[in-house]
Amino acid sequence: MEKQVKNEQMEKLTSLCKRRGFIFQSSEIYGGLSSTWDYGPLGVELKRNVKNRWWQDIVISREDVVGMDAAILMHPKVWEASGHVANFHDPLIDCRNCKARFRADKGVFYFKCRQCDYNFQIDNGLISTAQDFRKYFNNDMSAADVEHYKGSNCPHCGGQQTVDLEKLLCPECGSGNLSEARQFNLMFKTHFGPSEDSTSEVYLRPETAQGIFVNFDNVINTSRMKMPFGIGQIGKAFRNEITTGNFIFRSREFEQMELEYFVKREESQKWYEYWVNERFNWYLKLGIRAENLRLRPHAQEELAHYAKACTDIEYKFPFGWSELEGVADRQTFDLDQHNQVSGKKMTYFETETSSHIVPAVVESSAGVDRTILTVLADAYWEDAEHDRVVLRLIPQLAPIKVAVLPLVNRDGMPEIAKAIFHDLKRFMAAFYDQGGSIGRRYRRQDEAGTPFGITIDSQTLEDGTVTLRDRDTLAQIRIAKDRIVKVLQEKIA
Ligand code: GAP
């Protein structure tokens, strides 16, 4: 589970992102707007590369998936039908002593054994319900340890099912003078049109998925897809999160990459397993190390009432194992709901049986920003041997593919380098740098994750060859100037 602790690794990453122009705090000159982030020149390229890769792999390269792009503002009924108005809540507690406001699971919990009075405390926002409790300890403790707490065996006397939650205290001041938990809806509200009364209230969408469901009929009528088929979408989503933090992991404005895959009800299990597998492998293809990825199937009591199954793809972030993506078998819930509330048909005509059926849906819901954090955290490498920090991004994701550097700022080297740079720019993201020592220029590119460096030196003047430097191995080879584009294209592909 994600813990809001100061984390050296996260601080290094955040600082690199700022230093190199990946990610900045939003509205920084006004003191920043918490939990909103701006992507700088390198960040925007990395983000585009991640989204392009998803779009390519999930939409373009597949014959059974089409894409779409729905509006962020949708009819308020959408959110009634989807259940977000009634259920998209977090429990919020007010401290009457220091006025702090915190999510119920972020308090300080005191447990006590009914049998031997042994008591112990857990703080730092670890748990509130039995379900969250298990989730946290599954990540950080052995399965046996989990059984020691809450409604379970006492870690002291071994009493069976004897541990109770005794009191809850404010995480800020430690007071027990707290309000009851009240439900706080996470959707951002705004007003549509010039009047600001309740009839003009609309929401910023908290997920992209509903834009797909409400267009289900439009898409099947126009694209003539045959089941099983999917609709993919990438776009912004907004949640007024109570607990934010851990850099871009949980923010109030973020992007999702969602696929809704429509299948025959009796085949949903098969497709659910298929997509769990596909999506897990997708992260491996992004270069994420297998030991830092895992699948966490949800326990039965953790599932939303309509979901038949759900698996989180988790990454071992510097602050602990946390969700990167969710894959769920949502059955016919979404289409049924929209059918009921809108009165419009949400069915697929099955030619083999000549009947209209409501398909089940298997959803893959990934966060763009979380994928970026994953990619950056996994690529971050302190190369002590060569005294440098390197982002070992795969070339396809790297914001800059190649840096072109004249060894010195004279003897015609900058002119040759510029010509090569302009030639390369027609084919890939390239960067030209002639300022400072060559070592320092390489190090800047290593931190930016640039996989290749081209250096123009005195030998270039003699025989027209340049050095090609590999970021990770530091190996340098000489290649002819006119082969640079081809060699790099091959390496990047
Ligand atoms: N349609 C299903 C859905 O939205 P979710 O688990 O609430 O499911 C899916 O969100 C993904 O969206 C998460 O796995 C995460 O990657 C991303 N996400 C959700 N809330 C986020 C937030 N506040 N900040 C950044 N990413 C978030």
mmCIF file of N, CA and C and ligand atoms in Angstrom, residues 35 84 88 206-210 213 237-241 243-245 247-258 260 283 298 306 310 312-313 323-328 330 334 363-371, ligand 1:
data_model
loop_
_atom_site.group_PDB
_atom_site.id
_atom_site.type_symbol
_atom_site.label_atom_id
_atom_site.label_comp_id
_atom_site.label_asym_id
_atom_site.label_seq_id
_atom_site.Cartn_x
_atom_site.Cartn_y
_atom_site.Cartn_z
ATOM 1 N N SER A 35 -1.131 18.636 -5.578
ATOM 2 C CA SER A 35 -1.604 17.463 -6.324
ATOM 3 C C SER A 35 -2.032 17.747 -7.747
ATOM 4 N N HIS A 84 -21.687 6.693 -9.529
ATOM 5 C CA HIS A 84 -20.719 7.607 -8.911
ATOM 6 C C HIS A 84 -21.368 8.622 -7.959
ATOM 7 N N PHE A 88 -19.385 7.117 -5.052
ATOM 8 C CA PHE A 88 -17.975 7.463 -5.237
ATOM 9 C C PHE A 88 -17.511 8.373 -4.100
ATOM 10 N N PRO A 206 -14.839 11.530 -13.523
ATOM 11 C CA PRO A 206 -13.843 10.903 -12.647
ATOM 12 C C PRO A 206 -13.195 9.675 -13.285
ATOM 13 N N GLU A 207 -13.675 9.276 -14.446
ATOM 14 C CA GLU A 207 -13.059 8.172 -15.202
ATOM 15 C C GLU A 207 -13.478 8.329 -16.661
ATOM 16 N N THR A 208 -12.679 7.780 -17.561
ATOM 17 C CA THR A 208 -13.022 7.922 -18.983
ATOM 18 C C THR A 208 -14.025 6.850 -19.431
ATOM 19 N N ALA A 209 -14.124 5.786 -18.639
ATOM 20 C CA ALA A 209 -14.910 4.618 -19.052
ATOM 21 C C ALA A 209 -16.341 4.950 -19.450
ATOM 22 N N GLN A 210 -16.983 5.853 -18.691
ATOM 23 C CA GLN A 210 -18.408 6.105 -18.965
ATOM 24 C C GLN A 210 -18.632 6.723 -20.348
ATOM 25 N N PHE A 213 -19.105 3.714 -22.474
ATOM 26 C CA PHE A 213 -20.377 3.000 -22.311
ATOM 27 C C PHE A 213 -21.544 3.759 -22.950
ATOM 28 N N ALA A 237 -9.016 12.650 -16.417
ATOM 29 C CA ALA A 237 -10.035 12.361 -15.413
ATOM 30 C C ALA A 237 -9.701 13.207 -14.181
ATOM 31 N N PHE A 238 -10.719 13.479 -13.377
ATOM 32 C CA PHE A 238 -10.552 14.382 -12.237
ATOM 33 C C PHE A 238 -11.179 13.767 -10.994
ATOM 34 N N ARG A 239 -10.452 13.802 -9.902
ATOM 35 C CA ARG A 239 -11.008 13.315 -8.633
ATOM 36 C C ARG A 239 -10.539 14.234 -7.526
ATOM 37 N N ASN A 240 -11.483 14.661 -6.714
ATOM 38 C CA ASN A 240 -11.134 15.556 -5.613
ATOM 39 C C ASN A 240 -10.624 14.716 -4.444
ATOM 40 N N GLU A 241 -9.485 14.076 -4.650
ATOM 41 C CA GLU A 241 -8.926 13.131 -3.681
ATOM 42 C C GLU A 241 -8.690 13.824 -2.345
ATOM 43 N N THR A 243 -6.815 12.284 0.137
ATOM 44 C CA THR A 243 -5.419 11.984 0.401
ATOM 45 C C THR A 243 -4.683 11.973 -0.927
ATOM 46 N N THR A 244 -3.734 12.858 -1.035
ATOM 47 C CA THR A 244 -2.975 12.914 -2.283
ATOM 48 C C THR A 244 -1.510 12.700 -1.921
ATOM 49 N N GLY A 245 -0.659 12.864 -2.883
ATOM 50 C CA GLY A 245 0.767 12.793 -2.568
ATOM 51 C C GLY A 245 1.463 11.724 -3.343
ATOM 52 N N PHE A 247 3.972 12.325 -5.239
ATOM 53 C CA PHE A 247 4.283 12.906 -6.557
ATOM 54 C C PHE A 247 3.099 12.673 -7.496
ATOM 55 N N ILE A 248 3.322 12.151 -8.685
ATOM 56 C CA ILE A 248 2.217 12.013 -9.635
ATOM 57 C C ILE A 248 1.402 10.737 -9.427
ATOM 58 N N PHE A 249 1.698 9.988 -8.350
ATOM 59 C CA PHE A 249 0.981 8.734 -8.156
ATOM 60 C C PHE A 249 -0.520 8.971 -7.969
ATOM 61 N N ARG A 250 -0.847 9.925 -7.091
ATOM 62 C CA ARG A 250 -2.258 10.205 -6.856
ATOM 63 C C ARG A 250 -2.460 11.707 -6.942
ATOM 64 N N SER A 251 -3.073 12.166 -8.006
ATOM 65 C CA SER A 251 -3.282 13.601 -8.159
ATOM 66 C C SER A 251 -4.761 13.865 -8.408
ATOM 67 N N ARG A 252 -5.112 15.136 -8.450
ATOM 68 C CA ARG A 252 -6.541 15.455 -8.605
ATOM 69 C C ARG A 252 -6.927 15.545 -10.075
ATOM 70 N N GLU A 253 -5.932 15.772 -10.909
ATOM 71 C CA GLU A 253 -6.159 15.759 -12.361
ATOM 72 C C GLU A 253 -5.146 14.782 -12.938
ATOM 73 N N PHE A 254 -5.621 13.799 -13.683
ATOM 74 C CA PHE A 254 -4.708 12.783 -14.204
ATOM 75 C C PHE A 254 -5.284 12.236 -15.499
ATOM 76 N N GLU A 255 -4.533 11.349 -16.144
ATOM 77 C CA GLU A 255 -5.032 10.761 -17.393
ATOM 78 C C GLU A 255 -5.169 9.253 -17.246
ATOM 79 N N GLN A 256 -6.160 8.734 -17.927
ATOM 80 C CA GLN A 256 -6.364 7.283 -17.941
ATOM 81 C C GLN A 256 -6.266 6.736 -19.357
ATOM 82 N N MET A 257 -5.898 5.475 -19.454
ATOM 83 C CA MET A 257 -5.940 4.746 -20.726
ATOM 84 C C MET A 257 -6.863 3.562 -20.445
ATOM 85 N N GLU A 258 -8.067 3.614 -20.993
ATOM 86 C CA GLU A 258 -9.042 2.584 -20.638
ATOM 87 C C GLU A 258 -9.522 1.831 -21.870
ATOM 88 N N GLU A 260 -12.558 -0.896 -22.825
ATOM 89 C CA GLU A 260 -13.743 -1.663 -22.439
ATOM 90 C C GLU A 260 -13.927 -2.721 -23.524
ATOM 91 N N TYR A 283 3.561 -4.068 -19.665
ATOM 92 C CA TYR A 283 4.522 -3.333 -18.827
ATOM 93 C C TYR A 283 5.927 -3.912 -18.959
ATOM 94 N N HIS A 298 -8.194 -9.518 -6.475
ATOM 95 C CA HIS A 298 -8.977 -9.041 -5.335
ATOM 96 C C HIS A 298 -9.668 -10.200 -4.637
ATOM 97 N N TYR A 306 -20.919 -5.413 -8.415
ATOM 98 C CA TYR A 306 -21.229 -5.856 -9.782
ATOM 99 C C TYR A 306 -20.081 -6.631 -10.430
ATOM 100 N N CYS A 310 -11.529 -9.094 -10.263
ATOM 101 C CA CYS A 310 -10.699 -7.915 -10.518
ATOM 102 C C CYS A 310 -9.265 -8.235 -10.088
ATOM 103 N N ASP A 312 -5.461 -6.296 -9.683
ATOM 104 C CA ASP A 312 -4.617 -5.109 -9.845
ATOM 105 C C ASP A 312 -3.253 -5.542 -10.365
ATOM 106 N N ILE A 313 -2.748 -4.762 -11.311
ATOM 107 C CA ILE A 313 -1.339 -4.928 -11.674
ATOM 108 C C ILE A 313 -0.605 -3.933 -10.782
ATOM 109 N N GLU A 323 -1.109 -0.020 -6.714
ATOM 110 C CA GLU A 323 -1.820 -0.283 -7.975
ATOM 111 C C GLU A 323 -1.346 0.608 -9.115
ATOM 112 N N LEU A 324 -1.109 -0.049 -10.227
ATOM 113 C CA LEU A 324 -0.728 0.649 -11.443
ATOM 114 C C LEU A 324 -1.904 0.621 -12.412
ATOM 115 N N GLU A 325 -2.593 -0.490 -12.420
ATOM 116 C CA GLU A 325 -3.731 -0.681 -13.319
ATOM 117 C C GLU A 325 -4.685 -1.703 -12.714
ATOM 118 N N GLY A 326 -5.964 -1.571 -13.056
ATOM 119 C CA GLY A 326 -6.930 -2.581 -12.633
ATOM 120 C C GLY A 326 -7.550 -3.249 -13.860
ATOM 121 N N VAL A 327 -7.660 -4.568 -13.815
ATOM 122 C CA VAL A 327 -8.375 -5.294 -14.873
ATOM 123 C C VAL A 327 -9.568 -5.963 -14.195
ATOM 124 N N ALA A 328 -10.776 -5.708 -14.740
ATOM 125 C CA ALA A 328 -11.973 -6.192 -14.037
ATOM 126 C C ALA A 328 -12.971 -6.817 -15.006
ATOM 127 N N ARG A 330 -16.560 -6.756 -15.347
ATOM 128 C CA ARG A 330 -17.659 -5.944 -14.799
ATOM 129 C C ARG A 330 -19.027 -6.484 -15.190
ATOM 130 N N ASP A 334 -22.585 -2.010 -16.384
ATOM 131 C CA ASP A 334 -22.568 -0.647 -16.936
ATOM 132 C C ASP A 334 -23.637 -0.469 -18.012
ATOM 133 N N GLU A 363 -12.756 -4.823 -18.378
ATOM 134 C CA GLU A 363 -12.146 -3.494 -18.434
ATOM 135 C C GLU A 363 -10.672 -3.553 -18.053
ATOM 136 N N SER A 364 -9.857 -2.844 -18.845
ATOM 137 C CA SER A 364 -8.466 -2.604 -18.426
ATOM 138 C C SER A 364 -8.350 -1.104 -18.225
ATOM 139 N N SER A 365 -8.038 -0.695 -16.994
ATOM 140 C CA SER A 365 -8.004 0.734 -16.679
ATOM 141 C C SER A 365 -6.637 1.104 -16.110
ATOM 142 N N ALA A 366 -5.865 1.821 -16.929
ATOM 143 C CA ALA A 366 -4.490 2.149 -16.540
ATOM 144 C C ALA A 366 -4.339 3.658 -16.399
ATOM 145 N N GLY A 367 -3.455 4.099 -15.523
ATOM 146 C CA GLY A 367 -3.190 5.522 -15.366
ATOM 147 C C GLY A 367 -1.965 5.909 -16.187
ATOM 148 N N VAL A 368 -2.098 6.978 -16.949
ATOM 149 C CA VAL A 368 -0.939 7.451 -17.732
ATOM 150 C C VAL A 368 0.158 7.915 -16.767
ATOM 151 N N ASP A 369 -0.263 8.728 -15.770
ATOM 152 C CA ASP A 369 0.727 9.312 -14.870
ATOM 153 C C ASP A 369 1.404 8.234 -14.018
ATOM 154 N N ARG A 370 0.615 7.260 -13.601
ATOM 155 C CA ARG A 370 1.219 6.165 -12.817
ATOM 156 C C ARG A 370 2.173 5.349 -13.674
ATOM 157 N N THR A 371 1.840 5.198 -14.951
ATOM 158 C CA THR A 371 2.762 4.469 -15.829
ATOM 159 C C THR A 371 4.060 5.264 -15.969
HETATM 160 N N1 GAP B 1 -12.871 2.794 -14.784
HETATM 161 C C1 GAP B 1 -12.274 2.176 -13.668
HETATM 162 C C2 GAP B 1 -11.425 3.077 -12.889
HETATM 163 O O1 GAP B 1 -11.379 4.273 -13.091
HETATM 164 P P1 GAP B 1 -9.757 3.081 -10.873
HETATM 165 O O2 GAP B 1 -9.083 1.937 -10.167
HETATM 166 O O3 GAP B 1 -10.499 4.047 -10.040
HETATM 167 O O4 GAP B 1 -10.692 2.404 -11.962
HETATM 168 C C3 GAP B 1 -7.947 3.176 -12.719
HETATM 169 O O5 GAP B 1 -8.674 3.848 -11.729
HETATM 170 C C4 GAP B 1 -6.519 3.676 -12.782
HETATM 171 O O6 GAP B 1 -6.498 5.100 -12.891
HETATM 172 C C5 GAP B 1 -5.695 3.380 -11.530
HETATM 173 O O7 GAP B 1 -5.158 2.077 -11.574
HETATM 174 C C6 GAP B 1 -4.622 4.441 -11.627
HETATM 175 O O8 GAP B 1 -3.604 4.029 -12.520
HETATM 176 C C7 GAP B 1 -5.364 5.618 -12.233
HETATM 177 N N2 GAP B 1 -5.788 6.567 -11.173
HETATM 178 C C8 GAP B 1 -6.907 6.514 -10.443
HETATM 179 N N3 GAP B 1 -6.974 7.555 -9.585
HETATM 180 C C9 GAP B 1 -5.857 8.283 -9.788
HETATM 181 C C10 GAP B 1 -5.336 9.492 -9.216
HETATM 182 N N4 GAP B 1 -5.988 10.173 -8.294
HETATM 183 N N5 GAP B 1 -4.139 9.968 -9.676
HETATM 184 C C11 GAP B 1 -3.469 9.301 -10.650
HETATM 185 N N6 GAP B 1 -3.922 8.168 -11.223
HETATM 186 C C12 GAP B 1 -5.088 7.652 -10.802
#
